[in-house]
């Protein structure tokens, strides 16, 4: 009996490659290694045994360049008994993607090779040099040894969702950086607007005039009355009138704190901080723009996510639209995965296990050998569920009591969610819980706009009710 998952250290991927080699025959294979770049690619044609059939050559990153590669492949196929063409392409940024699509269209067998794999091939030969020709030979060796994956590039709604969620993450990071710059300028203009440490009942306490520095009231004052002298000039009655006129909802307690902090501010005079006031307004403009872009993007993500199979994740308490969309997008197409453990390895959140001589295996830190964006999402998901999901919050507390660091516990909860998400999406089932106050409709209304709540109910609730009837 042949156990195909054990045919190769790469498991299922290795088994497929071994089957392909057996059926085609090594003598009838042509290996084309391509080192992708932005403007000029480089390629080499070789037999399966490593014989160079066409020396390394350059070709431009356009259709004319690809036609040149096709011509050389056809010449070699006519001169030798070639039945299958295997194209190995190193994942260089996004420059390799058009090549992969074109090669698939031509019917070539494509193997996408990670740059780390070619690096390991060079190290195995004790060669620390790195040139284009060495990279090509490393790709050839990687293909011969069965490295790489034959999966096609992601496409469709999952791919679009991945682009949107990653773009949102970039905007959120940019917004955080902008907020930090605003704090820096505010330190020079009116430091105490962010809060102040005071003595109260013999203890030091941090007091803030605003619950959020980037709320409506604080933003308005930073833009129009940023300096302590502006606050003192308005006074109590002026601030109250301003609050009513602009609907800032400033409480008397906040007004009192603002006036007290302004009267004791360490800031320089207003004419000495004109540059910081100018830059502060510019950063506030950028923050408004980013907020608007994120809002528009989040609506787009919600409308797309609700139409995918991953929408079932929204029934899980603690999984909001953006979090669920990011998780589903990074998981990608599940058809090529047999179990959730493969997804955890893809994220690189699987623990490193070492065992030798029949001894008890030791578990080390997570491997971090997977996709960084997926790993970051797994951490964020675990962190959210540890607070907002009652069942998983208990798991988190249990992990903490066992001595786990919070970050370790977040990763463990994130991995648990990957397993749950894999099952829910594969089987298209909703979240099941014994939580007494859990109501599906209430959970969805917290996360989705009314129209999308109805879409979800039509797809998952009403359709199931009609089919069971």
Short mmCIF file of C-alpha atoms in Angstrom, two decimals:
data_model
loop_
_atom_site.label_atom_id
_atom_site.label_comp_id
_atom_site.label_asym_id
_atom_site.label_seq_id
_atom_site.Cartn_x
_atom_site.Cartn_y
_atom_site.Cartn_z
CA UNK A 1 0.00 0.00 0.00
CA UNK A 2 1.26 3.49 -0.87
CA UNK A 3 0.57 6.29 1.58
CA UNK A 4 0.68 9.33 -0.70
CA UNK A 5 0.83 12.01 2.03
CA UNK A 6 4.19 10.51 3.12
CA UNK A 7 5.73 10.30 -0.35
CA UNK A 8 7.47 13.61 0.19
CA UNK A 9 8.37 15.92 3.06
CA UNK A 10 6.07 18.47 1.41
CA UNK A 11 3.11 16.12 1.86
CA UNK A 12 0.24 16.56 -0.58
CA UNK A 13 2.16 18.99 -2.79
CA UNK A 14 5.12 16.61 -3.02
CA UNK A 15 2.87 13.65 -3.81
CA UNK A 16 1.32 15.50 -6.73
CA UNK A 17 4.74 16.40 -8.09
CA UNK A 18 5.99 12.80 -7.78
CA UNK A 19 2.89 11.53 -9.63
CA UNK A 20 3.40 14.11 -12.38
CA UNK A 21 7.05 13.03 -12.87
CA UNK A 22 6.13 9.33 -13.01
CA UNK A 23 3.33 9.85 -15.54
CA UNK A 24 5.28 12.18 -17.83
CA UNK A 25 8.76 10.71 -17.55
CA UNK A 26 11.83 12.73 -16.63
CA UNK A 27 13.25 12.43 -20.18
CA UNK A 28 10.23 14.23 -21.63
CA UNK A 29 10.32 17.27 -19.33
CA UNK A 30 11.64 20.73 -20.11
CA UNK A 31 12.39 23.01 -17.19
CA UNK A 32 12.19 26.76 -17.75
CA UNK A 33 13.51 28.81 -14.84
CA UNK A 34 12.56 32.50 -14.78
CA UNK A 35 13.96 35.17 -12.47
CA UNK A 36 11.30 37.90 -12.54
CA UNK A 37 12.05 41.62 -12.26
CA UNK A 38 10.25 44.91 -12.86
CA UNK A 39 11.48 45.69 -16.38
CA UNK A 40 13.70 42.83 -17.55
CA UNK A 41 13.27 39.14 -16.71
CA UNK A 42 15.89 36.44 -17.15
CA UNK A 43 15.35 32.80 -18.13
CA UNK A 44 17.20 29.56 -18.70
CA UNK A 45 16.04 26.28 -20.30
CA UNK A 46 17.21 22.99 -18.86
CA UNK A 47 16.49 19.26 -18.90
CA UNK A 48 15.24 17.49 -15.78
CA UNK A 49 18.79 16.22 -15.24
CA UNK A 50 20.21 19.76 -15.14
CA UNK A 51 21.62 19.87 -18.70
CA UNK A 52 21.52 23.46 -20.02
CA UNK A 53 19.60 23.48 -23.32
CA UNK A 54 19.41 27.27 -23.69
CA UNK A 55 21.87 29.50 -21.88
CA UNK A 56 20.57 32.36 -19.69
CA UNK A 57 18.97 35.18 -21.70
CA UNK A 58 17.13 38.41 -20.94
CA UNK A 59 13.63 39.28 -22.09
CA UNK A 60 11.52 42.36 -21.45
CA UNK A 61 8.59 42.29 -19.07
CA UNK A 62 5.92 42.60 -21.75
CA UNK A 63 4.11 40.48 -24.32
CA UNK A 64 6.99 40.73 -26.80
CA UNK A 65 9.35 39.33 -24.17
CA UNK A 66 7.03 36.44 -23.38
CA UNK A 67 6.74 35.64 -27.11
CA UNK A 68 10.54 35.34 -27.20
CA UNK A 69 10.40 32.78 -24.37
CA UNK A 70 7.66 30.84 -26.20
CA UNK A 71 9.76 30.77 -29.37
CA UNK A 72 12.78 29.33 -27.56
CA UNK A 73 10.58 26.74 -25.82
CA UNK A 74 9.10 25.66 -29.16
CA UNK A 75 12.58 25.34 -30.69
CA UNK A 76 13.74 23.07 -27.86
CA UNK A 77 10.53 21.00 -27.97
CA UNK A 78 11.01 20.40 -31.70
CA UNK A 79 14.66 19.43 -31.25
CA UNK A 80 14.01 17.05 -28.34
CA UNK A 81 11.21 14.67 -27.37
CA UNK A 82 9.55 17.08 -24.97
CA UNK A 83 5.99 16.43 -23.83
CA UNK A 84 5.59 18.79 -20.86
CA UNK A 85 7.03 22.20 -20.03
CA UNK A 86 7.59 23.03 -16.36
CA UNK A 87 8.09 26.73 -15.70
CA UNK A 88 9.65 27.65 -12.36
CA UNK A 89 9.17 31.29 -11.36
CA UNK A 90 10.54 32.92 -8.24
CA UNK A 91 8.07 35.07 -6.28
CA UNK A 92 9.62 38.51 -6.68
CA UNK A 93 7.18 41.14 -5.41
CA UNK A 94 4.19 41.07 -7.74
CA UNK A 95 6.27 41.10 -10.93
CA UNK A 96 5.91 37.35 -11.42
CA UNK A 97 2.10 37.33 -11.52
CA UNK A 98 1.63 38.24 -15.21
CA UNK A 99 4.15 35.54 -16.16
CA UNK A 100 2.24 32.93 -14.16
CA UNK A 101 -1.04 33.84 -15.85
CA UNK A 102 0.48 33.74 -19.34
CA UNK A 103 2.19 30.41 -18.69
CA UNK A 104 -1.09 28.89 -17.48
CA UNK A 105 -2.81 30.15 -20.63
CA UNK A 106 -0.16 28.42 -22.75
CA UNK A 107 -0.74 25.14 -20.91
CA UNK A 108 2.64 25.05 -19.19
CA UNK A 109 2.99 23.37 -15.82
CA UNK A 110 3.86 26.26 -13.48
CA UNK A 111 5.77 25.93 -10.20
CA UNK A 112 5.97 29.07 -8.06
CA UNK A 113 9.14 29.05 -5.95
CA UNK A 114 9.62 31.15 -2.82
CA UNK A 115 12.76 33.30 -2.71
CA UNK A 116 13.70 31.68 0.61
CA UNK A 117 13.78 28.30 -1.14
CA UNK A 118 16.29 29.43 -3.76
CA UNK A 119 18.37 30.98 -1.00
CA UNK A 120 18.48 27.61 0.76
CA UNK A 121 19.53 25.93 -2.50
CA UNK A 122 22.52 28.27 -2.81
CA UNK A 123 23.49 27.67 0.82
CA UNK A 124 23.27 23.89 0.33
CA UNK A 125 25.95 24.25 -2.35
CA UNK A 126 28.04 26.39 0.03
CA UNK A 127 27.72 29.28 -2.38
CA UNK A 128 27.19 32.65 -0.70
CA UNK A 129 27.39 34.60 -3.96
CA UNK A 130 24.18 35.91 -5.54
CA UNK A 131 23.90 36.70 -9.22
CA UNK A 132 21.07 36.40 -11.73
CA UNK A 133 22.63 33.27 -13.25
CA UNK A 134 23.06 31.65 -9.83
CA UNK A 135 19.44 32.48 -9.03
CA UNK A 136 18.34 30.76 -12.24
CA UNK A 137 20.32 27.63 -11.41
CA UNK A 138 18.89 27.67 -7.89
CA UNK A 139 15.37 27.78 -9.37
CA UNK A 140 16.23 24.84 -11.64
CA UNK A 141 17.52 22.84 -8.66
CA UNK A 142 14.39 23.75 -6.67
CA UNK A 143 12.14 22.45 -9.45
CA UNK A 144 14.13 19.22 -9.81
CA UNK A 145 13.83 18.63 -6.06
CA UNK A 146 10.07 19.20 -6.18
CA UNK A 147 10.03 22.52 -4.38
CA UNK A 148 7.42 25.20 -4.98
CA UNK A 149 3.69 25.03 -5.49
CA UNK A 150 1.57 24.53 -8.58
CA UNK A 151 -1.39 26.50 -7.23
CA UNK A 152 -2.78 29.15 -9.55
CA UNK A 153 -2.82 32.78 -8.53
CA UNK A 154 -5.82 33.80 -6.42
CA UNK A 155 -8.68 35.36 -8.32
CA UNK A 156 -12.33 36.29 -7.96
CA UNK A 157 -14.01 37.72 -4.88
CA UNK A 158 -11.48 36.25 -2.43
CA UNK A 159 -8.59 37.91 -4.26
CA UNK A 160 -10.45 41.23 -4.47
CA UNK A 161 -11.32 41.02 -0.79
CA UNK A 162 -7.66 40.37 0.05
CA UNK A 163 -6.64 43.50 -1.87
CA UNK A 164 -9.28 45.61 -0.16
CA UNK A 165 -8.55 44.39 3.37
CA UNK A 166 -4.79 44.78 2.95
CA UNK A 167 -5.33 48.30 1.61
CA UNK A 168 -7.51 49.09 4.61
CA UNK A 169 -4.81 47.81 6.96
CA UNK A 170 -2.29 50.12 5.27
CA UNK A 171 -4.65 53.09 5.66
CA UNK A 172 -5.27 52.26 9.31
CA UNK A 173 -1.51 52.11 9.93
CA UNK A 174 -1.10 55.44 8.13
CA UNK A 175 -3.88 56.94 10.25
CA UNK A 176 -2.15 55.78 13.43
CA UNK A 177 1.11 57.36 12.24
CA UNK A 178 -0.74 60.61 11.46
CA UNK A 179 -2.34 60.63 14.91
CA UNK A 180 1.10 60.23 16.47
CA UNK A 181 2.37 63.22 14.47
CA UNK A 182 -0.62 65.25 15.68
CA UNK A 183 0.33 64.42 19.26
CA UNK A 184 3.88 65.62 18.60
CA UNK A 185 2.73 69.02 17.28
CA UNK A 186 0.19 69.30 20.08
CA UNK A 187 3.00 68.74 22.59
CA UNK A 188 4.46 72.05 21.41
CA UNK A 189 1.19 73.97 21.05
CA UNK A 190 -0.91 72.82 24.03
CA UNK A 191 0.55 69.72 25.67
CA UNK A 192 -2.08 69.55 28.39
CA UNK A 193 -4.94 69.10 25.92
CA UNK A 194 -3.90 65.44 25.78
CA UNK A 195 -4.13 65.08 29.54
CA UNK A 196 -2.18 65.80 32.68
CA UNK A 197 -0.93 63.97 35.73
CA UNK A 198 -2.26 65.52 38.95
CA UNK A 199 -2.28 64.69 42.66
CA UNK A 200 -5.67 63.66 44.00
CA UNK A 201 -6.25 62.37 47.54
CA UNK A 202 -2.54 61.78 47.94
CA UNK A 203 -2.29 59.72 44.75
CA UNK A 204 -1.13 60.59 41.26
CA UNK A 205 -3.94 60.42 38.70
CA UNK A 206 -3.98 60.95 34.94
CA UNK A 207 -6.78 63.34 33.96
CA UNK A 208 -7.93 64.03 30.40
CA UNK A 209 -10.30 66.78 29.25
CA UNK A 210 -11.60 64.52 26.44
CA UNK A 211 -12.41 60.83 26.46
CA UNK A 212 -10.90 60.67 22.96
CA UNK A 213 -8.31 63.09 21.64
CA UNK A 214 -9.58 62.50 18.12
CA UNK A 215 -13.28 62.92 18.83
CA UNK A 216 -15.35 65.71 17.32
CA UNK A 217 -14.88 68.24 20.15
CA UNK A 218 -11.12 67.78 20.49
CA UNK A 219 -10.58 67.96 16.73
CA UNK A 220 -12.58 71.18 16.44
CA UNK A 221 -10.61 72.86 19.21
CA UNK A 222 -7.26 71.65 17.81
CA UNK A 223 -8.17 73.15 14.46
CA UNK A 224 -9.76 76.45 15.52
CA UNK A 225 -8.59 77.11 19.08
CA UNK A 226 -5.40 75.07 19.53
CA UNK A 227 -3.45 77.31 21.93
CA UNK A 228 -4.05 77.76 25.70
CA UNK A 229 -4.53 81.48 25.10
CA UNK A 230 -7.41 80.68 22.72
CA UNK A 231 -9.14 78.59 25.40
CA UNK A 232 -8.67 81.29 28.05
CA UNK A 233 -9.96 83.95 25.67
CA UNK A 234 -13.15 81.97 25.10
CA UNK A 235 -13.66 81.38 28.80
CA UNK A 236 -16.36 79.27 30.37
CA UNK A 237 -19.30 80.98 28.67
CA UNK A 238 -17.54 81.11 25.30
CA UNK A 239 -16.75 77.38 25.39
CA UNK A 240 -20.31 76.56 26.38
CA UNK A 241 -21.73 78.72 23.57
CA UNK A 242 -19.26 77.18 21.11
CA UNK A 243 -20.31 73.70 22.20
CA UNK A 244 -23.98 74.46 21.60
CA UNK A 245 -23.37 76.16 18.25
CA UNK A 246 -21.09 73.42 16.84
CA UNK A 247 -22.82 70.51 18.66
CA UNK A 248 -19.55 69.53 20.37
CA UNK A 249 -21.31 68.21 23.48
CA UNK A 250 -18.71 69.61 25.86
CA UNK A 251 -19.62 68.83 29.45
CA UNK A 252 -19.13 71.37 32.22
CA UNK A 253 -16.52 69.07 33.75
CA UNK A 254 -14.51 69.05 30.50
CA UNK A 255 -14.76 72.84 30.18
CA UNK A 256 -13.52 73.27 33.74
CA UNK A 257 -10.54 70.95 33.15
CA UNK A 258 -9.67 72.70 29.87
CA UNK A 259 -9.64 76.13 31.49
CA UNK A 260 -7.60 74.87 34.44
CA UNK A 261 -5.06 73.17 32.19
CA UNK A 262 -4.85 76.21 29.89
CA UNK A 263 -4.19 78.60 32.77
CA UNK A 264 -1.31 76.38 33.99
CA UNK A 265 0.06 75.36 30.58
CA UNK A 266 3.81 75.21 30.03
CA UNK A 267 3.44 76.05 26.32
CA UNK A 268 5.21 78.99 24.73
CA UNK A 269 3.35 82.02 23.43
CA UNK A 270 1.23 81.54 20.34
CA UNK A 271 3.52 83.49 18.02
CA UNK A 272 6.40 81.13 18.91
CA UNK A 273 4.53 78.01 17.83
CA UNK A 274 3.00 79.23 14.54
CA UNK A 275 4.85 76.57 12.53
CA UNK A 276 3.49 73.79 14.74
CA UNK A 277 -0.05 75.19 14.51
CA UNK A 278 0.24 75.26 10.71
CA UNK A 279 1.55 71.68 10.59
CA UNK A 280 -1.07 70.58 13.12
CA UNK A 281 -3.82 71.78 10.76
CA UNK A 282 -2.19 69.97 7.84
CA UNK A 283 -2.07 66.72 9.81
CA UNK A 284 -5.72 67.17 10.81
CA UNK A 285 -6.61 67.56 7.12
CA UNK A 286 -4.75 64.32 6.37
CA UNK A 287 -6.53 62.58 9.25
CA UNK A 288 -9.93 63.66 7.92
CA UNK A 289 -9.01 62.36 4.46
CA UNK A 290 -7.84 59.01 5.85
CA UNK A 291 -10.97 58.65 7.97
CA UNK A 292 -13.15 59.21 4.92
CA UNK A 293 -11.14 56.79 2.76
CA UNK A 294 -11.34 54.11 5.45
CA UNK A 295 -15.11 54.58 5.82
CA UNK A 296 -15.67 54.22 2.06
CA UNK A 297 -13.35 51.21 1.91
CA UNK A 298 -15.07 49.50 4.84
CA UNK A 299 -18.45 49.81 3.12
CA UNK A 300 -16.95 48.24 0.00
CA UNK A 301 -15.45 45.42 2.09
CA UNK A 302 -18.79 44.77 3.83
CA UNK A 303 -20.73 44.64 0.55
CA UNK A 304 -18.22 42.19 -0.96
CA UNK A 305 -17.71 40.07 2.15
CA UNK A 306 -21.43 39.45 2.67
CA UNK A 307 -21.57 37.79 -0.78
CA UNK A 308 -18.77 35.29 -0.04
CA UNK A 309 -18.80 31.96 1.77
CA UNK A 310 -16.82 33.58 4.58
CA UNK A 311 -19.86 35.63 5.66
CA UNK A 312 -20.75 32.83 8.10
CA UNK A 313 -17.89 34.09 10.31
CA UNK A 314 -20.00 37.14 11.20
CA UNK A 315 -22.14 34.92 13.42
CA UNK A 316 -19.17 34.52 15.80
CA UNK A 317 -19.19 37.04 18.68
CA UNK A 318 -15.96 39.03 18.58
CA UNK A 319 -15.55 38.77 14.79
CA UNK A 320 -16.47 42.11 13.22
CA UNK A 321 -16.82 42.73 9.49
CA UNK A 322 -13.28 43.95 8.91
CA UNK A 323 -11.70 41.27 11.12
CA UNK A 324 -13.74 38.50 9.53
CA UNK A 325 -13.05 39.77 6.02
CA UNK A 326 -9.30 39.91 6.69
CA UNK A 327 -9.28 36.40 8.13
CA UNK A 328 -11.27 34.93 5.25
CA UNK A 329 -9.23 36.77 2.61
CA UNK A 330 -5.92 35.57 4.06
CA UNK A 331 -7.20 32.00 4.33
CA UNK A 332 -8.02 32.15 0.61
CA UNK A 333 -9.50 29.29 -1.39
CA UNK A 334 -9.97 26.33 0.98
CA UNK A 335 -10.41 23.72 -1.76
CA UNK A 336 -6.72 22.81 -1.72
CA UNK A 337 -6.56 22.26 2.06
CA UNK A 338 -7.38 18.98 3.79
CA UNK A 339 -7.39 20.25 7.36
CA UNK A 340 -7.04 23.47 9.37
CA UNK A 341 -3.51 22.59 10.46
CA UNK A 342 -2.32 23.38 6.94
CA UNK A 343 -3.80 26.87 7.25
CA UNK A 344 -2.11 27.39 10.61
CA UNK A 345 1.19 26.45 9.01
CA UNK A 346 0.43 28.87 6.15
CA UNK A 347 0.06 31.60 8.76
CA UNK A 348 3.31 30.56 10.45
CA UNK A 349 1.61 30.36 13.86
CA UNK A 350 2.36 26.65 14.25
CA UNK A 351 4.79 25.86 17.10
CA UNK A 352 8.21 24.46 16.20
CA UNK A 353 8.39 20.85 17.38
CA UNK A 354 11.72 19.05 17.89
CA UNK A 355 12.06 15.37 18.73
CA UNK A 356 14.93 12.90 18.46
CA UNK A 357 15.71 9.39 19.65
CA UNK A 358 12.18 8.63 20.79
CA UNK A 359 12.34 11.35 23.42
CA UNK A 360 9.37 13.47 24.35
CA UNK A 361 8.89 16.24 21.74
CA UNK A 362 9.71 19.81 22.74
CA UNK A 363 7.56 22.74 21.59
CA UNK A 364 9.27 26.04 20.89
CA UNK A 365 8.08 29.41 19.62
CA UNK A 366 5.86 29.74 16.56
CA UNK A 367 7.67 29.05 13.29
CA UNK A 368 6.94 32.41 11.57
CA UNK A 369 7.60 30.57 8.30
CA UNK A 370 4.23 31.42 6.79
CA UNK A 371 2.57 34.51 5.40
CA UNK A 372 3.21 37.56 7.58
CA UNK A 373 -0.13 39.26 6.79
CA UNK A 374 -2.00 36.06 7.70
CA UNK A 375 -0.01 35.77 10.93
CA UNK A 376 -0.81 39.37 11.91
CA UNK A 377 -4.53 38.79 11.28
CA UNK A 378 -4.43 35.61 13.38
CA UNK A 379 -2.97 37.58 16.28
CA UNK A 380 -5.55 40.37 15.95
CA UNK A 381 -8.40 37.84 15.76
CA UNK A 382 -7.15 36.08 18.91
CA UNK A 383 -6.89 39.39 20.73
CA UNK A 384 -10.43 40.42 19.79
CA UNK A 385 -11.97 37.04 20.71
CA UNK A 386 -10.15 36.99 24.06
CA UNK A 387 -12.16 40.06 25.05
CA UNK A 388 -15.42 39.88 23.10
CA UNK A 389 -16.24 36.17 22.85
CA UNK A 390 -17.44 34.72 26.21
CA UNK A 391 -16.48 31.11 25.40
CA UNK A 392 -13.02 31.94 24.08
CA UNK A 393 -12.47 34.48 26.84
CA UNK A 394 -12.64 31.55 29.28
CA UNK A 395 -10.03 29.72 27.18
CA UNK A 396 -7.83 32.80 27.26
CA UNK A 397 -8.07 33.07 31.06
CA UNK A 398 -7.24 29.36 31.37
CA UNK A 399 -4.15 29.84 29.20
CA UNK A 400 -3.05 32.80 31.32
CA UNK A 401 -3.48 30.74 34.50
CA UNK A 402 -1.21 28.07 32.97
CA UNK A 403 1.51 30.72 32.73
CA UNK A 404 1.17 31.65 29.08
CA UNK A 405 2.21 35.15 28.02
CA UNK A 406 -0.75 37.21 26.67
CA UNK A 407 0.74 37.18 23.16
CA UNK A 408 1.05 33.39 23.28
CA UNK A 409 -2.54 33.13 24.43
CA UNK A 410 -3.73 35.44 21.62
CA UNK A 411 -1.98 33.25 19.03
CA UNK A 412 -3.49 30.10 20.58
CA UNK A 413 -6.99 31.62 20.45
CA UNK A 414 -6.33 32.79 16.87
CA UNK A 415 -5.33 29.25 15.86
CA UNK A 416 -8.49 27.92 17.48
CA UNK A 417 -10.50 30.41 15.43
CA UNK A 418 -8.77 29.25 12.23
CA UNK A 419 -9.89 25.69 12.97
CA UNK A 420 -13.43 26.89 13.68
CA UNK A 421 -13.48 29.10 10.58
CA UNK A 422 -12.21 26.24 8.39
CA UNK A 423 -15.08 24.02 9.53
CA UNK A 424 -17.75 26.74 9.29
CA UNK A 425 -16.73 27.82 5.79
CA UNK A 426 -16.22 24.29 4.45
CA UNK A 427 -19.60 23.12 5.74
CA UNK A 428 -21.36 26.50 5.45
CA UNK A 429 -22.63 26.28 9.03
CA UNK A 430 -23.40 29.09 11.46
CA UNK A 431 -21.83 29.56 14.88
CA UNK A 432 -23.15 27.24 17.58
CA UNK A 433 -23.02 28.31 21.23
CA UNK A 434 -24.62 27.63 24.60
CA UNK A 435 -24.40 31.31 25.50
CA UNK A 436 -27.82 32.26 26.93
CA UNK A 437 -27.99 35.84 25.64
CA UNK A 438 -26.76 35.04 22.13
CA UNK A 439 -29.25 36.10 19.44
CA UNK A 440 -28.21 35.77 15.79
CA UNK A 441 -30.20 38.78 14.57
CA UNK A 442 -28.81 41.01 17.33
CA UNK A 443 -25.28 39.86 16.53
CA UNK A 444 -25.69 40.68 12.85
CA UNK A 445 -27.31 44.07 13.47
CA UNK A 446 -24.27 45.10 15.51
CA UNK A 447 -22.01 44.46 12.52
CA UNK A 448 -23.93 44.97 9.28
CA UNK A 449 -26.04 47.61 7.63
CA UNK A 450 -29.76 46.76 7.45
CA UNK A 451 -29.71 45.78 3.77
CA UNK A 452 -26.83 43.36 4.33
CA UNK A 453 -28.52 41.83 7.39
CA UNK A 454 -31.45 40.99 5.12
CA UNK A 455 -29.09 39.52 2.50
CA UNK A 456 -27.51 37.30 5.14
CA UNK A 457 -30.88 36.10 6.41
CA UNK A 458 -32.11 35.37 2.90
CA UNK A 459 -29.01 33.29 2.15
CA UNK A 460 -28.42 31.38 5.37
CA UNK A 461 -31.62 31.41 7.43
CA UNK A 462 -34.64 31.60 5.14
CA UNK A 463 -33.14 29.33 2.47
CA UNK A 464 -32.33 26.67 5.10
CA UNK A 465 -35.83 26.96 6.55
CA UNK A 466 -37.41 26.48 3.11
CA UNK A 467 -35.17 23.51 2.25
CA UNK A 468 -35.91 21.76 5.56
CA UNK A 469 -39.64 22.33 5.09
#
